[in-house]
Coordinates of C-alpha atoms in Angstrom, one line a residue:
Chain A
M23 CA -30.8 70.9 38.7
R24 CA -33.1 72.8 36.3
T25 CA -30.9 71.9 33.4
I26 CA -30.9 68.2 34.3
G27 CA -34.7 68.4 34.5
K28 CA -34.9 69.9 31.1
I29 CA -32.6 67.3 29.5
I30 CA -34.7 64.6 31.1
K31 CA -37.8 66.1 29.6
Y32 CA -36.5 66.1 26.1
E33 CA -35.1 62.7 26.4
V34 CA -38.3 61.2 27.7
R35 CA -40.2 62.8 24.9
D36 CA -37.8 61.3 22.4
I37 CA -38.0 57.9 24.0
L38 CA -41.8 57.9 24.0
R39 CA -41.6 58.8 20.3
S40 CA -39.5 55.7 19.7
K41 CA -42.2 53.6 21.4
F42 CA -39.7 51.1 22.8
V43 CA -40.6 52.0 26.4
L44 CA -44.3 51.4 25.5
F45 CA -43.5 47.9 24.1
Y46 CA -41.5 47.2 27.2
F47 CA -44.5 48.1 29.4
I48 CA -46.9 46.1 27.3
F49 CA -44.6 43.1 27.4
F50 CA -44.5 43.0 31.2
L51 CA -48.2 43.8 31.4
L52 CA -49.2 40.9 29.1
L53 CA -46.8 38.5 30.6
T54 CA -48.0 39.1 34.2
E55 CA -51.6 39.2 33.1
G56 CA -51.2 35.9 31.2
L57 CA -49.5 34.2 34.0
L58 CA -52.1 35.4 36.5
R59 CA -54.9 34.3 34.3
F60 CA -53.6 30.9 33.2
G61 CA -50.8 30.0 35.6
G62 CA -53.1 30.1 38.6
G63 CA -52.4 32.1 41.7
S64 CA -50.2 35.0 42.6
T65 CA -47.5 32.9 44.3
K66 CA -46.8 30.7 41.3
T67 CA -46.9 33.8 39.0
L68 CA -44.3 35.6 41.1
A69 CA -42.1 32.5 41.0
S70 CA -42.3 32.4 37.2
L71 CA -41.8 36.1 36.9
S72 CA -38.6 36.1 39.0
N73 CA -36.7 34.3 36.2
V74 CA -37.9 36.7 33.6
V75 CA -37.0 39.7 35.7
L76 CA -33.5 38.4 36.4
L77 CA -32.8 37.7 32.7
V78 CA -34.8 40.1 30.6
I79 CA -34.3 43.3 32.5
P80 CA -30.5 43.3 32.5
L81 CA -30.5 42.4 28.8
M82 CA -33.0 45.0 27.8
A83 CA -31.4 47.7 30.0
I84 CA -27.9 47.1 28.7
I85 CA -28.8 46.8 25.0
F86 CA -31.2 49.7 25.0
G87 CA -29.0 51.8 27.1
A88 CA -26.0 51.4 24.8
M89 CA -28.2 51.8 21.6
Y90 CA -29.7 54.9 23.0
L91 CA -26.5 56.7 23.9
Y92 CA -25.0 55.9 20.4
H93 CA -28.2 57.1 18.9
S94 CA -28.2 60.4 20.8
R95 CA -24.6 61.1 20.0
E96 CA -25.8 64.1 17.9
F97 CA -28.0 65.4 20.6
T98 CA -25.1 65.1 23.1
E99 CA -22.7 67.0 20.8
L100 CA -25.3 69.7 20.2
L101 CA -26.0 70.2 23.9
L102 CA -22.3 70.2 24.7
T103 CA -21.9 73.4 22.6
Q104 CA -24.6 75.0 24.7
P105 CA -24.1 76.3 28.2
V106 CA -24.6 72.8 29.7
N107 CA -22.1 71.1 32.0
R108 CA -21.0 67.6 31.2
H109 CA -22.1 66.1 34.5
Q110 CA -25.5 67.7 34.2
L111 CA -25.8 66.3 30.7
F112 CA -24.7 62.8 31.7
T113 CA -27.0 62.7 34.7
G114 CA -29.9 63.9 32.6
L115 CA -29.3 61.4 29.9
Y116 CA -29.0 58.6 32.4
L117 CA -32.1 59.4 34.5
G118 CA -34.0 60.2 31.3
L119 CA -33.6 56.6 30.2
A120 CA -33.4 54.6 33.5
V121 CA -36.4 56.2 35.1
P122 CA -38.9 55.5 32.2
L123 CA -37.5 52.0 31.8
G124 CA -37.9 51.3 35.6
L125 CA -41.4 52.9 35.7
S126 CA -42.7 50.9 32.7
F127 CA -41.4 47.7 34.2
G128 CA -42.8 48.4 37.6
A129 CA -46.2 49.5 36.2
G130 CA -46.4 46.5 33.8
L131 CA -45.7 44.1 36.6
G132 CA -47.7 45.8 39.3
L133 CA -51.0 46.7 37.5
P134 CA -52.3 43.2 36.8
F135 CA -51.8 42.3 40.5
L136 CA -53.9 45.3 41.5
F137 CA -56.7 43.8 39.5
H138 CA -56.3 40.2 40.4
G139 CA -55.3 40.6 44.1
F140 CA -53.0 38.3 46.1
D141 CA -53.5 34.8 47.4
D142 CA -51.2 35.3 50.3
A143 CA -50.3 38.4 52.3
G144 CA -46.6 37.5 51.9
D145 CA -47.0 37.9 48.1
V146 CA -47.4 41.7 48.5
M147 CA -44.0 42.0 50.0
L148 CA -42.5 39.6 47.4
L149 CA -44.0 41.7 44.6
L150 CA -42.6 44.9 46.1
V151 CA -39.1 43.3 46.4
M152 CA -39.3 42.0 42.9
I153 CA -40.2 45.4 41.5
G154 CA -37.5 46.9 43.7
S155 CA -34.8 44.6 42.5
G156 CA -36.0 44.9 38.9
V157 CA -35.6 48.7 39.2
F158 CA -32.1 48.2 40.7
L159 CA -31.1 46.0 37.8
T160 CA -32.5 48.5 35.4
F161 CA -30.4 51.3 36.9
I162 CA -27.3 49.1 37.2
F163 CA -27.4 47.8 33.6
T164 CA -28.3 51.2 32.1
A165 CA -25.3 52.6 33.9
L166 CA -23.0 49.8 32.6
A167 CA -24.3 50.4 29.1
F168 CA -23.6 54.1 29.4
W169 CA -20.1 53.5 30.7
I170 CA -19.4 51.1 27.8
S171 CA -20.8 53.4 25.1
V172 CA -18.9 56.4 26.4
A173 CA -15.7 54.4 26.5
Y174 CA -16.1 53.0 22.9
N175 CA -16.9 55.2 20.0
E176 CA -17.7 52.3 17.7
R177 CA -21.3 51.3 18.0
V178 CA -20.8 47.6 17.0
K179 CA -18.0 47.2 19.5
G180 CA -20.0 48.8 22.2
L181 CA -23.1 46.6 21.6
G182 CA -20.9 43.5 21.4
I183 CA -19.3 44.2 24.7
S184 CA -22.7 44.9 26.2
I185 CA -24.1 41.6 25.2
V186 CA -21.0 39.8 26.4
L187 CA -21.2 41.5 29.7
W188 CA -24.8 40.5 30.1
L189 CA -23.9 36.9 29.2
F190 CA -21.1 37.0 31.7
F191 CA -23.3 38.1 34.6
A192 CA -26.3 36.0 33.6
V193 CA -24.6 32.7 32.7
I194 CA -20.9 32.5 32.7
Y195 CA -20.3 33.9 36.2
D196 CA -22.4 31.3 37.9
G197 CA -20.7 28.6 35.9
L198 CA -17.3 29.8 37.1
V199 CA -18.5 29.9 40.7
L200 CA -19.8 26.4 40.4
L201 CA -16.5 25.3 38.9
V202 CA -14.5 26.9 41.8
V203 CA -16.9 25.2 44.3
A204 CA -16.4 21.8 42.7
W205 CA -12.6 22.2 42.5
F206 CA -12.3 23.2 46.1
A207 CA -15.1 21.0 47.5
D208 CA -12.9 19.9 50.4
Y209 CA -12.5 23.4 51.8
P210 CA -14.9 25.6 53.6
L211 CA -16.1 28.0 50.9
E212 CA -19.0 29.9 52.5
K213 CA -17.2 33.2 52.8
A214 CA -15.6 32.9 49.4
V215 CA -19.0 32.2 47.8
I216 CA -20.6 35.1 49.6
T217 CA -17.8 37.3 48.3
F218 CA -18.3 36.0 44.8
T219 CA -22.0 36.9 45.0
L220 CA -21.3 40.5 45.9
F221 CA -19.5 40.9 42.6
N222 CA -22.5 39.9 40.5
P223 CA -25.6 42.2 40.7
L224 CA -27.7 39.5 39.1
D225 CA -26.9 37.1 41.9
L226 CA -27.6 39.7 44.5
A227 CA -31.0 40.4 43.0
R228 CA -31.7 36.7 42.8
I229 CA -30.8 36.3 46.5
L230 CA -33.0 39.2 47.5
L231 CA -35.9 37.5 45.7
L232 CA -35.2 34.0 47.0
L233 CA -34.8 35.1 50.6
Q234 CA -38.2 36.7 50.3
M235 CA -39.7 33.6 48.8
D236 CA -38.3 31.5 51.6
A237 CA -37.8 28.7 49.1
S238 CA -34.5 27.3 50.2
A239 CA -34.7 24.5 47.7
L240 CA -34.6 27.0 44.9
M241 CA -31.8 29.1 46.4
G242 CA -29.0 27.1 45.0
Y243 CA -25.6 27.0 46.7
T244 CA -25.0 30.7 47.0
G245 CA -28.4 31.5 48.3
A246 CA -28.4 28.8 50.9
V247 CA -25.0 29.9 52.2
F248 CA -26.1 33.5 52.1
Q249 CA -29.2 32.8 54.2
R250 CA -27.3 30.7 56.7
F251 CA -24.6 33.2 57.1
F252 CA -26.5 36.3 57.4
G253 CA -30.0 35.3 58.3
S254 CA -32.9 36.9 56.5
F255 CA -32.6 40.5 57.8
W256 CA -28.8 40.9 57.4
G257 CA -28.9 39.0 54.1
I258 CA -31.4 41.4 52.7
S259 CA -29.6 44.5 54.0
T260 CA -26.2 43.3 52.7
A261 CA -27.6 42.5 49.3
A262 CA -29.4 45.8 49.0
T263 CA -26.4 47.8 50.1
A264 CA -24.2 45.9 47.5
L265 CA -26.8 46.7 44.8
M266 CA -26.6 50.3 45.8
V267 CA -22.9 50.2 45.3
W268 CA -23.4 48.5 42.0
T269 CA -25.6 51.3 40.9
V270 CA -23.4 54.1 41.9
M271 CA -20.1 52.6 40.7
P272 CA -20.6 52.2 37.0
F273 CA -22.5 55.5 36.9
W274 CA -19.6 57.2 38.4
M275 CA -17.1 55.5 36.1
G276 CA -19.2 56.5 33.1
M277 CA -19.5 60.0 34.3
R278 CA -15.7 60.3 34.8
K279 CA -15.1 59.0 31.2
F280 CA -17.7 61.3 29.9
T281 CA -16.3 64.4 31.5
Q282 CA -12.9 63.7 30.0
K283 CA -14.0 62.6 26.6
D284 CA -13.1 64.5 23.4
F285 CA -16.0 65.1 21.1
Chain B
M221 CA -11.6 88.3 23.6
I222 CA -10.1 84.9 23.4
K223 CA -6.6 84.2 24.7
I224 CA -4.9 80.9 24.2
C225 CA -1.7 80.1 26.0
E226 CA 0.7 77.2 25.3
L227 CA -2.0 74.8 24.2
Y228 CA -1.1 71.1 23.6
K229 CA -3.3 68.3 22.5
S230 CA -2.6 64.9 21.2
F231 CA -4.8 62.0 20.1
G232 CA -2.9 58.9 21.0
A233 CA 0.5 59.2 19.3
L234 CA -0.7 62.0 17.0
Q235 CA 0.4 65.4 18.2
V236 CA -2.3 67.8 16.9
L237 CA -1.6 71.0 18.8
T238 CA 2.0 71.7 19.9
G239 CA 2.1 74.9 21.9
V240 CA -0.4 77.2 20.3
N241 CA -0.3 80.8 21.5
L242 CA -3.0 83.0 20.1
S243 CA -5.1 86.0 21.1
I244 CA -8.2 86.8 19.1
E245 CA -9.4 90.3 19.1
A246 CA -13.0 91.4 19.7
G247 CA -15.0 92.9 16.9
K248 CA -13.0 91.4 14.1
I249 CA -13.4 88.5 11.7
T250 CA -10.5 86.1 12.2
A251 CA -9.9 83.3 9.7
I252 CA -8.1 80.2 10.7
L253 CA -6.3 78.6 7.8
G254 CA -4.2 75.5 7.5
P255 CA -3.9 72.3 5.5
N256 CA -6.1 69.3 6.3
G257 CA -5.2 67.8 9.7
S258 CA -3.4 70.9 10.8
G259 CA -5.5 71.2 14.0
K260 CA -8.0 73.9 13.0
T261 CA -11.0 71.9 14.2
T262 CA -9.2 70.7 17.3
L263 CA -8.3 74.3 18.2
I264 CA -11.9 75.5 17.7
K265 CA -13.3 72.5 19.7
S266 CA -10.9 73.3 22.5
I267 CA -12.3 76.8 22.8
L268 CA -15.8 75.3 22.9
G269 CA -14.8 72.7 25.5
L270 CA -15.6 69.8 23.3
V271 CA -12.0 68.7 23.3
K272 CA -10.1 68.6 26.5
P273 CA -6.5 70.0 26.0
D274 CA -3.6 68.1 27.5
R275 CA -1.9 71.3 28.6
G276 CA -2.3 75.0 28.3
E277 CA -4.8 77.7 29.2
I278 CA -7.7 79.2 27.3
Q279 CA -9.4 82.4 28.3
V280 CA -12.7 83.6 26.9
G281 CA -13.8 87.1 27.8
G282 CA -11.2 87.3 30.6
E283 CA -12.3 84.0 32.2
V284 CA -10.1 81.0 32.3
L285 CA -11.9 77.8 31.1
N286 CA -12.2 75.4 34.1
G287 CA -15.2 73.2 33.4
D288 CA -17.8 75.8 34.2
C289 CA -20.1 76.0 31.2
R290 CA -21.5 79.5 31.5
Y291 CA -19.0 81.1 29.1
R292 CA -20.8 79.2 26.3
N293 CA -23.7 81.6 26.8
A294 CA -21.6 84.0 24.8
I295 CA -20.7 81.6 22.0
G296 CA -22.6 80.5 18.9
Y297 CA -21.1 77.5 17.1
M298 CA -21.6 76.2 13.6
P299 CA -19.9 72.8 13.2
Q300 CA -18.3 71.5 10.1
I301 CA -21.1 68.9 9.7
G302 CA -24.3 69.7 11.5
R303 CA -25.5 66.6 13.3
F304 CA -28.9 66.8 14.8
P305 CA -31.4 64.5 16.5
E306 CA -33.0 63.0 13.4
N307 CA -36.6 62.9 14.4
L308 CA -36.8 66.5 15.7
S309 CA -37.8 69.3 13.5
M310 CA -36.1 72.7 13.3
Q311 CA -39.0 74.2 15.1
D312 CA -38.6 71.7 18.0
L313 CA -34.9 72.3 18.1
M314 CA -35.2 76.0 18.3
K315 CA -37.8 75.7 21.1
M316 CA -35.6 73.2 23.0
L317 CA -32.5 75.4 22.8
T318 CA -34.5 78.5 23.8
D319 CA -35.9 76.6 26.8
L320 CA -32.4 75.3 27.7
R321 CA -30.8 78.7 27.5
G322 CA -33.6 80.0 29.6
G323 CA -34.0 83.1 27.4
V324 CA -35.6 84.6 24.4
H325 CA -34.1 84.1 21.0
R326 CA -33.9 86.9 18.5
D327 CA -36.1 87.2 15.5
E328 CA -34.7 85.1 12.7
N329 CA -37.6 85.5 10.3
D330 CA -35.5 87.6 7.8
R331 CA -32.7 85.1 7.7
L332 CA -35.1 82.2 7.5
A333 CA -36.6 83.8 4.5
Q334 CA -33.2 84.6 3.0
F335 CA -32.2 81.0 3.4
S336 CA -35.7 80.0 2.2
L337 CA -36.1 77.7 5.3
H338 CA -39.7 78.5 6.2
Q339 CA -41.0 75.5 4.4
E340 CA -38.5 73.2 6.2
M341 CA -39.4 74.3 9.7
D342 CA -41.6 71.4 10.6
K343 CA -39.8 68.6 8.7
P344 CA -37.7 66.1 10.7
L345 CA -34.1 67.2 10.5
G346 CA -33.1 63.7 9.4
T347 CA -34.9 64.2 6.1
L348 CA -33.2 67.5 5.2
S349 CA -30.4 67.7 2.6
G350 CA -26.8 68.3 3.7
G351 CA -26.9 71.9 2.5
T352 CA -30.2 72.6 4.2
R353 CA -28.8 71.2 7.4
Q354 CA -25.9 73.6 7.1
K355 CA -28.3 76.5 6.9
V356 CA -30.1 75.2 10.0
S357 CA -26.7 75.1 11.7
A358 CA -26.0 78.7 10.8
I359 CA -29.3 79.9 12.1
L360 CA -28.9 78.0 15.3
A361 CA -25.4 79.5 15.8
M362 CA -26.7 83.0 15.6
L363 CA -30.1 82.4 17.3
F364 CA -29.1 83.8 20.7
N365 CA -27.2 86.8 19.5
P366 CA -23.9 85.6 20.9
K367 CA -20.9 87.9 21.3
I368 CA -18.6 85.3 19.7
L369 CA -19.5 83.4 16.6
I370 CA -17.4 80.3 15.8
L371 CA -17.9 78.7 12.4
D372 CA -16.1 75.6 11.1
E373 CA -15.9 75.7 7.3
P374 CA -19.3 77.5 7.2
T375 CA -19.7 77.8 3.4
S376 CA -18.8 74.2 2.5
G377 CA -21.9 72.5 1.1
L378 CA -23.9 75.7 0.7
D379 CA -25.1 76.9 -2.7
P380 CA -23.9 80.2 -4.0
V381 CA -27.0 82.1 -2.8
A382 CA -26.9 80.8 0.7
S383 CA -23.1 81.2 0.8
S384 CA -23.3 84.9 0.0
V385 CA -26.2 85.4 2.4
L386 CA -24.0 83.8 5.1
K387 CA -21.0 85.9 4.2
D388 CA -23.0 89.1 4.3
T389 CA -24.4 88.1 7.6
L390 CA -20.9 87.6 9.1
V391 CA -19.9 91.1 8.0
T392 CA -23.1 92.5 9.5
E393 CA -22.4 90.7 12.7
R394 CA -18.9 92.0 12.8
D395 CA -20.1 95.6 12.2
T396 CA -22.4 95.3 15.2
G397 CA -19.4 94.5 17.4
K398 CA -19.4 90.7 17.3
T399 CA -16.2 88.6 17.3
V400 CA -16.3 86.1 14.4
I401 CA -13.9 83.2 14.0
F402 CA -14.1 80.9 11.0
T403 CA -12.0 78.2 9.3
S404 CA -11.9 77.9 5.5
H405 CA -10.0 76.4 2.6
I406 CA -11.4 78.9 0.1
M407 CA -8.9 81.7 -0.2
S408 CA -11.2 84.1 -2.0
E409 CA -13.6 83.9 0.8
V410 CA -10.8 84.6 3.4
E411 CA -9.6 87.6 1.3
E412 CA -13.2 88.9 1.1
L413 CA -14.0 88.5 4.8
A414 CA -11.1 88.3 7.1
D415 CA -9.6 91.2 9.1
V416 CA -7.0 88.9 10.6
V417 CA -5.6 85.6 9.3
V418 CA -4.2 82.9 11.5
F419 CA -2.2 80.2 9.7
L420 CA -1.8 76.9 11.5
L421 CA 0.7 74.3 10.4
D422 CA 2.0 71.2 12.2
G423 CA 0.1 72.2 15.4
K424 CA 1.7 75.6 15.7
I425 CA 0.8 79.1 14.5
Q426 CA 3.0 80.1 11.6
F427 CA 1.4 83.4 10.9
H428 CA -0.9 85.8 12.6
G429 CA -1.9 89.2 11.2
P430 CA -3.8 91.0 8.6
P431 CA -4.0 89.4 5.1
D432 CA -2.0 92.2 3.5
E433 CA 0.9 91.4 5.7
I434 CA 1.2 87.9 4.1
L435 CA 1.2 89.5 0.7
R436 CA 3.8 92.0 1.8
D437 CA 6.0 89.5 3.5
T438 CA 6.0 87.0 0.7
G439 CA 5.7 89.4 -2.2
E440 CA 3.0 87.2 -3.8
A441 CA 0.0 88.6 -5.6
N442 CA -2.7 86.9 -3.7
L443 CA -3.4 85.1 -0.5
E444 CA -3.4 81.6 -1.9
R445 CA 0.1 82.0 -3.3
G446 CA 1.2 83.7 -0.2
I447 CA 0.1 80.8 2.0
A448 CA 1.6 78.3 -0.4
R449 CA 4.9 80.2 -0.2
I450 CA 4.9 80.0 3.6
M451 CA 4.3 76.3 3.4
Q452 CA 7.2 75.8 0.9
D453 CA 9.5 77.9 3.0
R454 CA 8.7 75.8 6.0
A455 CA 9.3 72.6 4.1
T456 CA 12.7 73.7 2.9
A457 CA 13.8 75.4 6.2

């Protein structure tokens, strides 16, 4: 544990020096502040933010995660010649990146609300869920990025695959689901669609947010089915559990690859 | 000190090590020789745990390597090409490694002076020249007074002054009871330093013993010709 802590410490220092995390924080801070100031009201602001959270966070986490691991290849090799275990090193590298990213997002989003207050008591819960699912997405996509960059030694290839993976989850996947739904429109598809949703962390996060917003018109097909099938409570618990699995799985796969890798 | 038993490693279709058996004695300087691509670096990296062998067993100081990292407390390693985090300085790196090893490092002021590294201590490592980085690598390898020193082509890229300083250091380390292992292509250097020579070819050990033995066996006048003879004999056999 102590070793992991030390690795996290060095990495956080290195990341702060690169200033990316600071920009990331300022981006969310300015965006939220701007929306609150000019968009009118916390409810509207949260609705606008939800799209940004769902698209920007996965993109940033996967790109920055992959870039960071390629960039710290030297650091990794140096530490591996020291008395450091591979799973300690991997955990340290992962937490050292995912935690600062999650924190700067959460703080950037949360701070303006503290100053401006909320229009509606329900918005507090919505903000918390949004921060929660944003943090989940940060951890999931950082883990995916780590897995990819451990598996591929070539930087360009790894970054390419990362971008394609993001595109797949953010755009292509929903397109495919819609296609399936249109093709098999005559059949009952509820269960199938729910299953599809479980395989896309972005959809899960979206459903978590939409269930919270109680805006069924915005939920789209999967969201509506999800709510009808599970009801709010079970919907939220199922989605949260699935997100948990989504966090652990790529991390574990990346760790396995990392412990077997030749440097 | 180090025992290697039936070690196999391949990268894809390329068989790099094909059944290496070797035991390296404590308190001696062992030179690992072999043509390019003969598996010297892979062998060294297997001892360090950087490369995972396909088969075989490695023992360091009586302990079988099994994924536990503690044995590396006893090893200092100088890689062929020192690659460091670019925006850290040497000072930062020394502090970091000291913190990580949870101990005190030995006083390196003399060696820093010999390598004239004092002015470079606070510069980001990314801005240092290749040779300077090699010197940093050498210092870091010896920083924690390890029982075993492993150096991969240590003098390549060093100027004659630094190279002699390093060679003298290796002899001093040996004389204080350390086990030193290094790879090299420079035969004069091997003749000067090595107590034991290990010759690696096609993933197997072809010769293991003191350098005089090569001369005696092959009847050649120097190590370079002796090694060349072994390779020719292999090729015709």
